[in-house]
Amino acid sequence: MARRAVSLIPPWSSRILSVELDGAPFYFSTREKHLGEEAPRVFREAQNDARLYSLLVCSGDKVRQAKFHWQLKDKLLRELPPECHLSPMSSFVPNVRDSLLKGYFLKDNSESSSPTERLLRDLSRRDPVLVCSYLKREELWTQHLWSGADSPTTDTAQDYYVVPSEAPECHPSTLNIINSDVFYSFEEAYDVLNKCGDIIPEAMSVLELLPSRAKARSKPDFPVIVIEGLDATGKTTLTESLRDALGASLLRSPPQCLSPVRARFDREPPLIRRAFYALGNYITAEQIGQEGMKTPVIVDRFWHSTAAYAIATAVSGQVCDLPADGSEVYRWPSDLLQPSLVVVLTLDPEERKRRLSNRGQGETEEEKKLDHNQLFRLKVETAYQRISGPESVTVDASPSADQVLQQVLPLIRAKCHL
């Protein structure tokens, strides 16, 4: 399995490896000859008797790869000795799209290497995972790629020296965002869920709800206004008030027809979960097209939310690690209906938290993360602001609901000629 997996990726020595420590990535690479560099931090900090391994998931089938990676952590935590410590890890070729492989870096401080190596050897033989072991000789560390049939001590594969590597220009996660974390076409999202039919029965019921085909539609006869913002910024109250004030139709994304299966897809890997929500936008777009021929349409969340949460989740680190403003990851999908106007509601974090506590409603895992992680909230808000396509206006949602409505109504009437 390891030999076949290696054949799917560029030459091993051209790749950079990254280990997440305390929420930040630390980079290293491999080289045939050592030039006297200091060992990378992740190796310098290892205990002298610790055994180090890396596991990277690699498969020609991206759905299978995502599913296996999602399940691998639970398997490792369940079957490894308790003295083992896992850190998220990746491998990539700088500036090469879709080159990112995800996995885990393993420090084994247990007394015996046998249980760990027995499990890793079994994984490397049967599953789409590349296993490497690391050995310290004097002050130098080497990496050995297991072939699957090998024990960690055989020499059928070349060993490489481990050396530090500079941080890449772009965060490695950005290499795989397009049509993996954020989807930019109906066909790409459809293909992911279609491949899930044999492992997720609910996927087929979602596909049956989709329009017969998705294509860029001409604007409906009436304006389409999307209200965006973090949870508890007052979107529901505002959208209902706008519906009444403008005599408009009110739609929500994800659409109500997906509610029975939403919790099921929230438990799936990001690739499958994001494809589900992307297709929800296309169902909503079909509904917008129908309603927009008769009346103005107000939409509670749309593609902005789908993309902003996905980008902020995929890219670890700081706000500066997000793709730069103007990056293609912020572009609106060419085959998705564009609204006439997007209003993004903003709110002071403390006020938003107070409103959330008063609601007492269930939240998604990402919404819970907003409450406890200021950095994640800042990344979501930054991604919101950078999305390009339909015209977007930011509105302070801290005044009363009526005052917010009185801010937004003139805006809509001026820009949408209502």
C-alpha positions as a Markdown table, in Angstrom:
| # | Residue | x | y | z |
|---|---|---|---|---|
| 1 | Met | 0.0 | 0.0 | 0.0 |
| 2 | Ala | 2.8 | 2.4 | 0.9 |
| 3 | Arg | 4.6 | 1.9 | -2.5 |
| 4 | Arg | 1.4 | 2.5 | -4.4 |
| 5 | Ala | 0.7 | 5.6 | -2.3 |
| 6 | Val | 4.2 | 7.1 | -2.9 |
| 7 | Ser | 3.6 | 6.7 | -6.7 |
| 8 | Leu | 0.7 | 9.1 | -6.4 |
| 9 | Ile | 2.7 | 12.1 | -5.1 |
| 10 | Pro | 5.7 | 14.1 | -6.4 |
| 11 | Pro | 9.2 | 13.1 | -5.4 |
| 12 | Trp | 9.4 | 12.7 | -1.7 |
| 13 | Ser | 12.4 | 15.0 | -1.2 |
| 14 | Ser | 10.6 | 17.9 | -2.8 |
| 15 | Arg | 7.9 | 18.0 | -0.1 |
| 16 | Ile | 7.8 | 20.2 | 3.0 |
| 17 | Leu | 6.4 | 18.7 | 6.3 |
| 18 | Ser | 4.6 | 20.6 | 8.9 |
| 19 | Val | 3.7 | 19.7 | 12.5 |
| 20 | Glu | 1.2 | 21.7 | 14.6 |
| 21 | Leu | 2.5 | 22.7 | 18.0 |
| 22 | Asp | 0.4 | 24.9 | 20.2 |
| 23 | Gly | -1.8 | 25.8 | 17.3 |
| 24 | Ala | 1.0 | 27.0 | 15.0 |
| 25 | Pro | 2.8 | 25.1 | 12.2 |
| 26 | Phe | 6.5 | 24.2 | 12.4 |
| 27 | Tyr | 8.2 | 23.2 | 9.2 |
| 28 | Phe | 10.9 | 20.7 | 8.2 |
| 29 | Ser | 12.1 | 18.9 | 5.1 |
| 30 | Thr | 14.3 | 16.0 | 4.2 |
| 31 | Arg | 17.6 | 15.9 | 2.4 |
| 32 | Glu | 20.0 | 13.3 | 1.1 |
| 33 | Lys | 23.1 | 15.1 | 2.6 |
| 34 | His | 23.3 | 17.0 | 5.8 |
| 35 | Leu | 24.9 | 20.5 | 5.8 |
| 36 | Gly | 25.2 | 21.0 | 9.5 |
| 37 | Glu | 21.8 | 22.5 | 10.2 |
| 38 | Glu | 20.3 | 22.4 | 13.7 |
| 39 | Ala | 17.6 | 19.8 | 14.2 |
| 40 | Pro | 14.0 | 21.1 | 13.7 |
| 41 | Arg | 12.2 | 22.2 | 16.9 |
| 42 | Val | 9.8 | 19.2 | 17.0 |
| 43 | Phe | 12.9 | 16.9 | 17.1 |
| 44 | Arg | 14.9 | 19.0 | 19.5 |
| 45 | Glu | 12.1 | 19.0 | 22.1 |
| 46 | Ala | 11.6 | 15.2 | 22.0 |
| 47 | Gln | 12.8 | 13.2 | 25.0 |
| 48 | Asn | 15.9 | 11.3 | 24.4 |
| 49 | Asp | 14.1 | 7.9 | 24.6 |
| 50 | Ala | 11.1 | 9.0 | 22.6 |
| 51 | Arg | 10.3 | 7.2 | 19.4 |
| 52 | Leu | 9.0 | 9.5 | 16.6 |
| 53 | Tyr | 6.7 | 8.6 | 13.7 |
| 54 | Ser | 4.7 | 10.3 | 11.0 |
| 55 | Leu | 1.5 | 9.1 | 9.3 |
| 56 | Leu | 0.3 | 10.8 | 6.1 |
| 57 | Val | -2.9 | 9.7 | 4.4 |
| 58 | Cys | -2.6 | 9.4 | 0.6 |
| 59 | Ser | -5.2 | 7.9 | -1.8 |
| 60 | Gly | -6.1 | 8.5 | -5.4 |
| 61 | Asp | -9.7 | 8.8 | -4.3 |
| 62 | Lys | -10.2 | 12.1 | -2.4 |
| 63 | Val | -13.4 | 11.0 | -0.7 |
| 64 | Arg | -11.8 | 7.8 | 0.6 |
| 65 | Gln | -8.8 | 9.8 | 1.7 |
| 66 | Ala | -10.9 | 12.3 | 3.6 |
| 67 | Lys | -13.0 | 9.6 | 5.3 |
| 68 | Phe | -9.9 | 7.6 | 6.3 |
| 69 | His | -8.1 | 10.7 | 7.7 |
| 70 | Trp | -11.3 | 11.6 | 9.7 |
| 71 | Gln | -11.4 | 8.2 | 11.3 |
| 72 | Leu | -7.7 | 7.7 | 11.8 |
| 73 | Lys | -7.3 | 9.9 | 14.8 |
| 74 | Asp | -10.0 | 7.9 | 16.8 |
| 75 | Lys | -8.4 | 4.7 | 15.8 |
| 76 | Leu | -4.9 | 5.8 | 16.9 |
| 77 | Leu | -6.2 | 7.2 | 20.2 |
| 78 | Arg | -8.1 | 4.0 | 20.9 |
| 79 | Glu | -5.3 | 1.5 | 20.1 |
| 80 | Leu | -2.0 | 3.3 | 20.8 |
| 81 | Pro | -0.5 | 3.1 | 24.3 |
| 82 | Pro | -1.6 | 6.0 | 26.5 |
| 83 | Glu | 2.0 | 7.3 | 26.6 |
| 84 | Cys | 1.7 | 8.3 | 22.9 |
| 85 | His | 1.1 | 11.9 | 21.9 |
| 86 | Leu | -0.4 | 12.9 | 18.6 |
| 87 | Ser | -0.1 | 16.3 | 16.8 |
| 88 | Pro | -1.7 | 17.3 | 13.5 |
| 89 | Met | 0.7 | 17.0 | 10.6 |
| 90 | Ser | 0.8 | 17.7 | 6.8 |
| 91 | Ser | 3.1 | 17.4 | 3.9 |
| 92 | Phe | 3.0 | 19.5 | 0.7 |
| 93 | Val | 4.9 | 20.9 | -2.3 |
| 94 | Pro | 5.1 | 24.7 | -1.9 |
| 95 | Asn | 2.8 | 26.6 | -4.4 |
| 96 | Val | 1.4 | 23.3 | -5.9 |
| 97 | Arg | -2.4 | 23.1 | -5.7 |
| 98 | Asp | -3.9 | 19.9 | -4.2 |
| 99 | Ser | -0.5 | 18.7 | -3.0 |
| 100 | Leu | -1.4 | 18.7 | 0.7 |
| 101 | Leu | -1.5 | 15.4 | 2.5 |
| 102 | Lys | -2.9 | 15.4 | 6.1 |
| 103 | Gly | -1.9 | 13.1 | 8.9 |
| 104 | Tyr | -0.4 | 12.9 | 12.4 |
| 105 | Phe | 3.0 | 13.2 | 14.1 |
| 106 | Leu | 3.4 | 10.6 | 16.8 |
| 107 | Lys | 5.7 | 10.7 | 19.9 |
| 108 | Asp | 5.8 | 7.4 | 21.7 |
| 109 | Asn | 7.1 | 7.5 | 25.2 |
| 110 | Ser | 6.0 | 4.0 | 26.2 |
| 111 | Glu | 8.4 | 1.4 | 27.6 |
| 112 | Ser | 8.1 | -0.9 | 24.6 |
| 113 | Ser | 7.9 | 0.0 | 20.9 |
| 114 | Ser | 6.2 | -3.2 | 20.0 |
| 115 | Pro | 2.5 | -2.2 | 20.3 |
| 116 | Thr | 2.9 | 1.0 | 18.4 |
| 117 | Glu | 5.0 | -0.5 | 15.6 |
| 118 | Arg | 2.6 | -3.4 | 15.3 |
| 119 | Leu | -0.3 | -1.0 | 14.7 |
| 120 | Leu | 1.7 | 1.2 | 12.3 |
| 121 | Arg | 3.0 | -1.7 | 10.3 |
| 122 | Asp | -0.6 | -3.0 | 9.9 |
| 123 | Leu | -1.7 | 0.5 | 8.8 |
| 124 | Ser | 1.1 | 0.8 | 6.2 |
| 125 | Arg | 0.3 | -2.6 | 4.7 |
| 126 | Arg | -3.5 | -2.3 | 4.4 |
| 127 | Asp | -4.6 | 1.3 | 4.4 |
| 128 | Pro | -3.9 | 4.5 | 2.3 |
| 129 | Val | -1.3 | 5.7 | 4.8 |
| 130 | Leu | 2.4 | 6.5 | 4.5 |
| 131 | Val | 4.4 | 5.7 | 7.7 |
| 132 | Cys | 7.8 | 7.1 | 8.5 |
| 133 | Ser | 10.0 | 6.5 | 11.5 |
| 134 | Tyr | 12.7 | 8.9 | 12.7 |
| 135 | Leu | 16.0 | 7.8 | 14.2 |
| 136 | Lys | 18.6 | 10.0 | 16.1 |
| 137 | Arg | 22.2 | 9.2 | 15.3 |
| 138 | Glu | 24.5 | 11.3 | 17.4 |
| 139 | Glu | 22.9 | 14.8 | 17.0 |
| 140 | Leu | 21.4 | 14.1 | 13.5 |
| 141 | Trp | 17.9 | 12.8 | 12.8 |
| 142 | Thr | 17.0 | 10.7 | 9.8 |
| 143 | Gln | 13.6 | 9.7 | 8.3 |
| 144 | His | 12.8 | 6.2 | 7.0 |
| 145 | Leu | 9.8 | 5.6 | 4.8 |
| 146 | Trp | 8.2 | 2.2 | 5.5 |
| 147 | Ser | 7.5 | 0.2 | 2.4 |
| 148 | Gly | 4.6 | -1.7 | 4.0 |
| 149 | Ala | 6.2 | -5.1 | 4.1 |
| 150 | Asp | 9.2 | -3.7 | 5.9 |
| 151 | Ser | 9.9 | -3.6 | 9.6 |
| 152 | Pro | 11.2 | -0.2 | 10.7 |
| 153 | Thr | 14.8 | -1.4 | 10.6 |
| 154 | Thr | 15.0 | -2.6 | 7.0 |
| 155 | Asp | 16.9 | -0.6 | 4.4 |
| 156 | Thr | 14.8 | -1.2 | 1.3 |
| 157 | Ala | 13.9 | 2.5 | 1.1 |
| 158 | Gln | 16.4 | 5.4 | 1.3 |
| 159 | Asp | 16.8 | 7.3 | 4.5 |
| 160 | Tyr | 16.9 | 11.1 | 4.5 |
| 161 | Tyr | 18.3 | 13.6 | 6.9 |
| 162 | Val | 15.7 | 15.8 | 8.7 |
| 163 | Val | 16.4 | 19.6 | 8.4 |
| 164 | Pro | 14.5 | 22.8 | 9.3 |
| 165 | Ser | 12.5 | 24.5 | 6.5 |
| 166 | Glu | 11.4 | 28.1 | 6.2 |
| 167 | Ala | 7.7 | 28.9 | 6.3 |
| 168 | Pro | 6.1 | 28.9 | 2.8 |
| 169 | Glu | 4.7 | 32.1 | 1.3 |
| 170 | Cys | 1.2 | 30.7 | 1.7 |
| 171 | His | -0.2 | 28.6 | 4.5 |
| 172 | Pro | -0.2 | 25.0 | 3.2 |
| 173 | Ser | -3.9 | 24.5 | 3.9 |
| 174 | Thr | -4.7 | 27.1 | 1.2 |
| 175 | Leu | -3.3 | 24.7 | -1.4 |
| 176 | Asn | -6.3 | 22.3 | -1.0 |
| 177 | Ile | -9.1 | 24.8 | -0.2 |
| 178 | Ile | -10.5 | 25.0 | -3.7 |
| 179 | Asn | -13.2 | 22.3 | -4.2 |
| 180 | Ser | -12.2 | 20.5 | -1.0 |
| 181 | Asp | -13.1 | 23.0 | 1.8 |
| 182 | Val | -14.9 | 25.6 | -0.4 |
| 183 | Phe | -16.7 | 24.5 | -3.6 |
| 184 | Tyr | -16.9 | 26.7 | -6.7 |
| 185 | Ser | -19.1 | 24.7 | -8.9 |
| 186 | Phe | -22.2 | 22.5 | -8.7 |
| 187 | Glu | -20.5 | 19.6 | -10.5 |
| 188 | Glu | -17.6 | 19.4 | -8.0 |
| 189 | Ala | -19.9 | 19.3 | -4.9 |
| 190 | Tyr | -22.3 | 16.9 | -6.6 |
| 191 | Asp | -19.4 | 14.6 | -7.5 |
| 192 | Val | -18.3 | 14.3 | -3.8 |
| 193 | Leu | -21.8 | 13.4 | -2.5 |
| 194 | Asn | -22.4 | 11.1 | -5.5 |
| 195 | Lys | -19.3 | 9.1 | -4.5 |
| 196 | Cys | -20.7 | 8.8 | -0.9 |
| 197 | Gly | -23.8 | 7.0 | -1.8 |
| 198 | Asp | -22.5 | 3.6 | -0.8 |
| 199 | Ile | -21.2 | 4.7 | 2.6 |
| 200 | Ile | -23.8 | 7.5 | 3.5 |
| 201 | Pro | -27.3 | 6.5 | 2.4 |
| 202 | Glu | -28.5 | 10.1 | 3.2 |
| 203 | Ala | -26.3 | 11.4 | 0.4 |
| 204 | Met | -28.7 | 10.0 | -2.3 |
| 205 | Ser | -31.7 | 11.6 | -0.7 |
| 206 | Val | -29.9 | 15.0 | -0.9 |
| 207 | Leu | -29.0 | 14.4 | -4.6 |
| 208 | Glu | -32.7 | 13.8 | -5.3 |
| 209 | Leu | -33.6 | 17.3 | -4.0 |
| 210 | Leu | -31.2 | 19.0 | -6.4 |
| 211 | Pro | -32.3 | 20.9 | -9.5 |
| 212 | Ser | -31.9 | 18.9 | -12.6 |
| 213 | Arg | -28.8 | 21.0 | -13.6 |
| 214 | Ala | -27.2 | 24.1 | -12.2 |
| 215 | Lys | -26.0 | 26.9 | -14.4 |
| 216 | Ala | -25.5 | 30.6 | -14.0 |
| 217 | Arg | -29.0 | 32.2 | -14.1 |
| 218 | Ser | -29.9 | 35.6 | -15.2 |
| 219 | Lys | -31.1 | 37.9 | -12.4 |
| 220 | Pro | -34.6 | 37.4 | -11.3 |
| 221 | Asp | -37.1 | 40.1 | -12.0 |
| 222 | Phe | -37.0 | 41.3 | -8.4 |
| 223 | Pro | -34.0 | 42.1 | -6.2 |
| 224 | Val | -32.4 | 39.5 | -4.0 |
| 225 | Ile | -31.0 | 40.7 | -0.7 |
| 226 | Val | -28.8 | 38.3 | 1.5 |
| 227 | Ile | -28.4 | 39.0 | 5.2 |
| 228 | Glu | -25.1 | 37.6 | 6.6 |
| 229 | Gly | -23.3 | 37.6 | 9.9 |
| 230 | Leu | -22.2 | 35.5 | 12.8 |
| 231 | Asp | -24.7 | 33.7 | 14.9 |
| 232 | Ala | -26.8 | 35.9 | 17.3 |
| 233 | Thr | -26.1 | 39.1 | 15.3 |
| 234 | Gly | -29.8 | 39.5 | 14.7 |
| 235 | Lys | -30.2 | 38.0 | 11.2 |
| 236 | Thr | -33.5 | 36.2 | 11.9 |
| 237 | Thr | -35.1 | 39.3 | 13.4 |
| 238 | Leu | -33.9 | 41.5 | 10.6 |
| 239 | Thr | -34.9 | 39.2 | 7.7 |
| 240 | Glu | -38.4 | 38.7 | 9.1 |
| 241 | Ser | -38.8 | 42.5 | 9.5 |
| 242 | Leu | -37.5 | 43.1 | 5.9 |
| 243 | Arg | -39.9 | 40.5 | 4.6 |
| 244 | Asp | -42.8 | 42.4 | 6.2 |
| 245 | Ala | -41.6 | 45.8 | 5.2 |
| 246 | Leu | -40.9 | 45.0 | 1.6 |
| 247 | Gly | -43.6 | 42.4 | 0.9 |
| 248 | Ala | -40.8 | 40.0 | 0.1 |
| 249 | Ser | -40.3 | 36.2 | 0.2 |
| 250 | Leu | -38.0 | 34.9 | 2.9 |
| 251 | Leu | -35.7 | 32.0 | 2.3 |
| 252 | Arg | -33.0 | 30.5 | 4.5 |
| 253 | Ser | -29.8 | 28.6 | 3.7 |
| 254 | Pro | -29.3 | 25.7 | 4.3 |
| 255 | Pro | -32.9 | 25.2 | 3.0 |
| 256 | Gln | -35.5 | 23.6 | 5.3 |
| 257 | Cys | -35.6 | 20.5 | 3.1 |
| 258 | Leu | -32.1 | 19.5 | 4.3 |
| 259 | Ser | -32.9 | 19.8 | 8.0 |
| 260 | Pro | -33.6 | 16.1 | 8.5 |
| 261 | Val | -30.1 | 15.1 | 7.4 |
| 262 | Arg | -28.1 | 18.1 | 8.5 |
| 263 | Ala | -26.9 | 16.6 | 11.7 |
| 264 | Arg | -25.8 | 13.5 | 9.8 |
| 265 | Phe | -23.5 | 15.5 | 7.6 |
| 266 | Asp | -22.2 | 17.6 | 10.4 |
| 267 | Arg | -20.5 | 14.4 | 11.7 |
| 268 | Glu | -18.7 | 13.8 | 8.4 |
| 269 | Pro | -15.2 | 14.9 | 7.3 |
| 270 | Pro | -14.8 | 18.5 | 6.1 |
| 271 | Leu | -14.8 | 17.5 | 2.4 |
| 272 | Ile | -18.2 | 15.7 | 2.6 |
| 273 | Arg | -19.7 | 18.2 | 5.0 |
| 274 | Arg | -18.7 | 21.2 | 2.9 |
| 275 | Ala | -20.0 | 19.6 | -0.3 |
| 276 | Phe | -23.4 | 19.1 | 1.5 |
| 277 | Tyr | -23.6 | 22.8 | 2.4 |
| 278 | Ala | -22.5 | 23.9 | -1.0 |
| 279 | Leu | -25.3 | 21.9 | -2.6 |
| 280 | Gly | -27.7 | 23.5 | -0.1 |
| 281 | Asn | -26.8 | 26.9 | -1.6 |
| 282 | Tyr | -27.7 | 25.6 | -5.1 |
| 283 | Ile | -31.1 | 24.3 | -3.8 |
| 284 | Thr | -31.6 | 27.8 | -2.3 |
| 285 | Ala | -30.6 | 29.4 | -5.5 |
| 286 | Glu | -33.3 | 27.4 | -7.4 |
| 287 | Gln | -35.8 | 28.6 | -4.8 |
| 288 | Ile | -34.6 | 32.2 | -5.2 |
| 289 | Gly | -35.0 | 32.0 | -8.9 |
| 290 | Gln | -38.6 | 30.9 | -8.6 |
| 291 | Glu | -39.6 | 33.4 | -5.9 |
| 292 | Gly | -37.7 | 36.3 | -7.5 |
| 293 | Met | -40.0 | 36.2 | -10.5 |
| 294 | Lys | -42.9 | 37.3 | -8.3 |
| 295 | Thr | -41.5 | 39.4 | -5.4 |
| 296 | Pro | -38.3 | 40.6 | -3.8 |
| 297 | Val | -36.4 | 37.9 | -2.0 |
| 298 | Ile | -34.7 | 38.1 | 1.4 |
| 299 | Val | -32.2 | 35.3 | 2.2 |
| 300 | Asp | -31.0 | 34.4 | 5.7 |
| 301 | Arg | -27.3 | 33.4 | 5.0 |
| 302 | Phe | -26.0 | 32.1 | 1.7 |
| 303 | Trp | -22.6 | 31.4 | 0.1 |
| 304 | His | -20.7 | 33.9 | 2.3 |
| 305 | Ser | -21.3 | 31.9 | 5.4 |
| 306 | Thr | -20.5 | 28.6 | 3.7 |
| 307 | Ala | -17.2 | 29.9 | 2.5 |
| 308 | Ala | -16.1 | 32.1 | 5.5 |
| 309 | Tyr | -16.6 | 29.3 | 8.1 |
| 310 | Ala | -14.8 | 26.8 | 5.8 |
| 311 | Ile | -11.8 | 29.0 | 5.1 |
| 312 | Ala | -11.4 | 30.0 | 8.8 |
| 313 | Thr | -11.6 | 26.3 | 9.9 |
| 314 | Ala | -9.2 | 25.0 | 7.2 |
| 315 | Val | -6.4 | 27.5 | 7.9 |
| 316 | Ser | -4.8 | 27.1 | 11.3 |
| 317 | Gly | -2.6 | 29.9 | 12.8 |
| 318 | Gln | -3.3 | 33.6 | 12.8 |
| 319 | Val | -5.4 | 35.9 | 10.7 |
| 320 | Cys | -2.4 | 36.8 | 8.6 |
| 321 | Asp | -2.2 | 33.1 | 7.6 |
| 322 | Leu | -5.5 | 33.4 | 5.7 |
| 323 | Pro | -5.3 | 33.7 | 1.9 |
| 324 | Ala | -4.6 | 37.4 | 1.0 |
| 325 | Asp | -7.4 | 39.7 | 0.0 |
| 326 | Gly | -8.0 | 39.2 | -3.7 |
| 327 | Ser | -7.2 | 35.5 | -3.6 |
| 328 | Glu | -9.2 | 33.2 | -5.8 |
| 329 | Val | -10.6 | 31.4 | -2.7 |
| 330 | Tyr | -12.8 | 34.4 | -2.1 |
| 331 | Arg | -14.4 | 34.5 | -5.5 |
| 332 | Trp | -18.1 | 33.8 | -6.0 |
| 333 | Pro | -18.9 | 30.6 | -7.9 |
| 334 | Ser | -19.5 | 31.4 | -11.5 |
| 335 | Asp | -22.6 | 29.0 | -11.7 |
| 336 | Leu | -24.3 | 30.2 | -8.5 |
| 337 | Leu | -26.9 | 33.0 | -8.6 |
| 338 | Gln | -25.6 | 36.3 | -7.4 |
| 339 | Pro | -27.7 | 38.4 | -5.1 |
| 340 | Ser | -28.3 | 42.1 | -5.7 |
| 341 | Leu | -26.9 | 43.1 | -2.3 |
| 342 | Val | -25.3 | 41.4 | 0.7 |
| 343 | Val | -25.7 | 43.0 | 4.1 |
| 344 | Val | -23.2 | 41.7 | 6.7 |
| 345 | Leu | -24.2 | 42.3 | 10.3 |
| 346 | Thr | -21.4 | 42.9 | 12.8 |
| 347 | Leu | -21.6 | 43.0 | 16.6 |
| 348 | Asp | -19.3 | 43.5 | 19.6 |
| 349 | Pro | -18.1 | 40.1 | 20.8 |
| 350 | Glu | -19.4 | 40.6 | 24.4 |
| 351 | Glu | -22.8 | 41.7 | 23.2 |
| 352 | Arg | -23.0 | 38.7 | 20.8 |
| 353 | Lys | -22.1 | 36.4 | 23.7 |
| 354 | Arg | -24.8 | 38.0 | 25.9 |
| 355 | Arg | -27.4 | 37.5 | 23.2 |
| 356 | Leu | -26.3 | 33.9 | 22.7 |
| 357 | Ser | -26.7 | 33.1 | 26.4 |
| 358 | Asn | -30.2 | 34.5 | 26.4 |
| 359 | Arg | -31.2 | 32.4 | 23.5 |
| 360 | Gly | -30.4 | 29.0 | 25.1 |
| 361 | Gln | -30.6 | 27.2 | 21.7 |
| 362 | Gly | -28.4 | 24.5 | 20.4 |
| 363 | Glu | -25.3 | 25.6 | 18.4 |
| 364 | Thr | -23.2 | 23.8 | 15.8 |
| 365 | Glu | -19.6 | 23.0 | 16.8 |
| 366 | Glu | -18.3 | 25.9 | 14.7 |
| 367 | Glu | -20.7 | 28.3 | 16.5 |
| 368 | Lys | -19.5 | 27.0 | 19.9 |
| 369 | Lys | -16.0 | 27.6 | 18.7 |
| 370 | Leu | -16.8 | 31.2 | 18.0 |
| 371 | Asp | -17.8 | 31.7 | 21.6 |
| 372 | His | -14.5 | 30.3 | 23.0 |
| 373 | Asn | -12.0 | 31.3 | 20.4 |
| 374 | Gln | -11.6 | 35.0 | 19.6 |
| 375 | Leu | -9.0 | 34.1 | 16.9 |
| 376 | Phe | -11.4 | 31.9 | 15.0 |
| 377 | Arg | -14.1 | 34.6 | 15.2 |
| 378 | Leu | -11.6 | 37.2 | 13.8 |
| 379 | Lys | -10.7 | 34.8 | 10.9 |
| 380 | Val | -14.4 | 34.2 | 10.1 |
| 381 | Glu | -15.1 | 38.0 | 10.1 |
| 382 | Thr | -12.0 | 38.6 | 7.9 |
| 383 | Ala | -13.1 | 36.0 | 5.4 |
| 384 | Tyr | -16.6 | 37.5 | 5.3 |
| 385 | Gln | -15.1 | 40.9 | 4.4 |
| 386 | Arg | -12.8 | 39.5 | 1.6 |
| 387 | Ile | -15.4 | 37.6 | -0.4 |
| 388 | Ser | -15.9 | 39.2 | -3.8 |
| 389 | Gly | -18.7 | 39.1 | -6.3 |
| 390 | Pro | -22.0 | 40.6 | -5.2 |
| 391 | Glu | -21.9 | 44.0 | -3.6 |
| 392 | Ser | -21.5 | 43.8 | 0.1 |
| 393 | Val | -22.2 | 46.4 | 2.9 |
| 394 | Thr | -21.4 | 46.0 | 6.6 |
| 395 | Val | -23.9 | 47.2 | 9.1 |
| 396 | Asp | -23.5 | 47.6 | 12.9 |
| 397 | Ala | -26.1 | 45.4 | 14.6 |
| 398 | Ser | -25.6 | 46.7 | 18.1 |
| 399 | Pro | -28.6 | 49.1 | 18.2 |
| 400 | Ser | -32.1 | 47.9 | 18.7 |
| 401 | Ala | -33.7 | 45.7 | 16.1 |
| 402 | Asp | -35.9 | 48.6 | 14.9 |
| 403 | Gln | -32.9 | 50.9 | 14.6 |
| 404 | Val | -31.0 | 48.3 | 12.6 |
| 405 | Leu | -34.0 | 47.9 | 10.3 |
| 406 | Gln | -34.1 | 51.7 | 9.8 |
| 407 | Gln | -30.4 | 51.5 | 8.7 |
| 408 | Val | -30.9 | 48.7 | 6.3 |
| 409 | Leu | -34.2 | 49.7 | 4.6 |
| 410 | Pro | -32.8 | 52.9 | 3.0 |
| 411 | Leu | -29.7 | 51.0 | 1.9 |
| 412 | Ile | -31.8 | 48.4 | 0.1 |
| 413 | Arg | -34.1 | 50.9 | -1.5 |
| 414 | Ala | -31.2 | 53.0 | -2.8 |
| 415 | Lys | -29.2 | 50.1 | -4.1 |
| 416 | Cys | -32.0 | 47.9 | -5.3 |
| 417 | His | -34.4 | 50.6 | -6.5 |
| 418 | Leu | -37.2 | 49.4 | -4.2 |
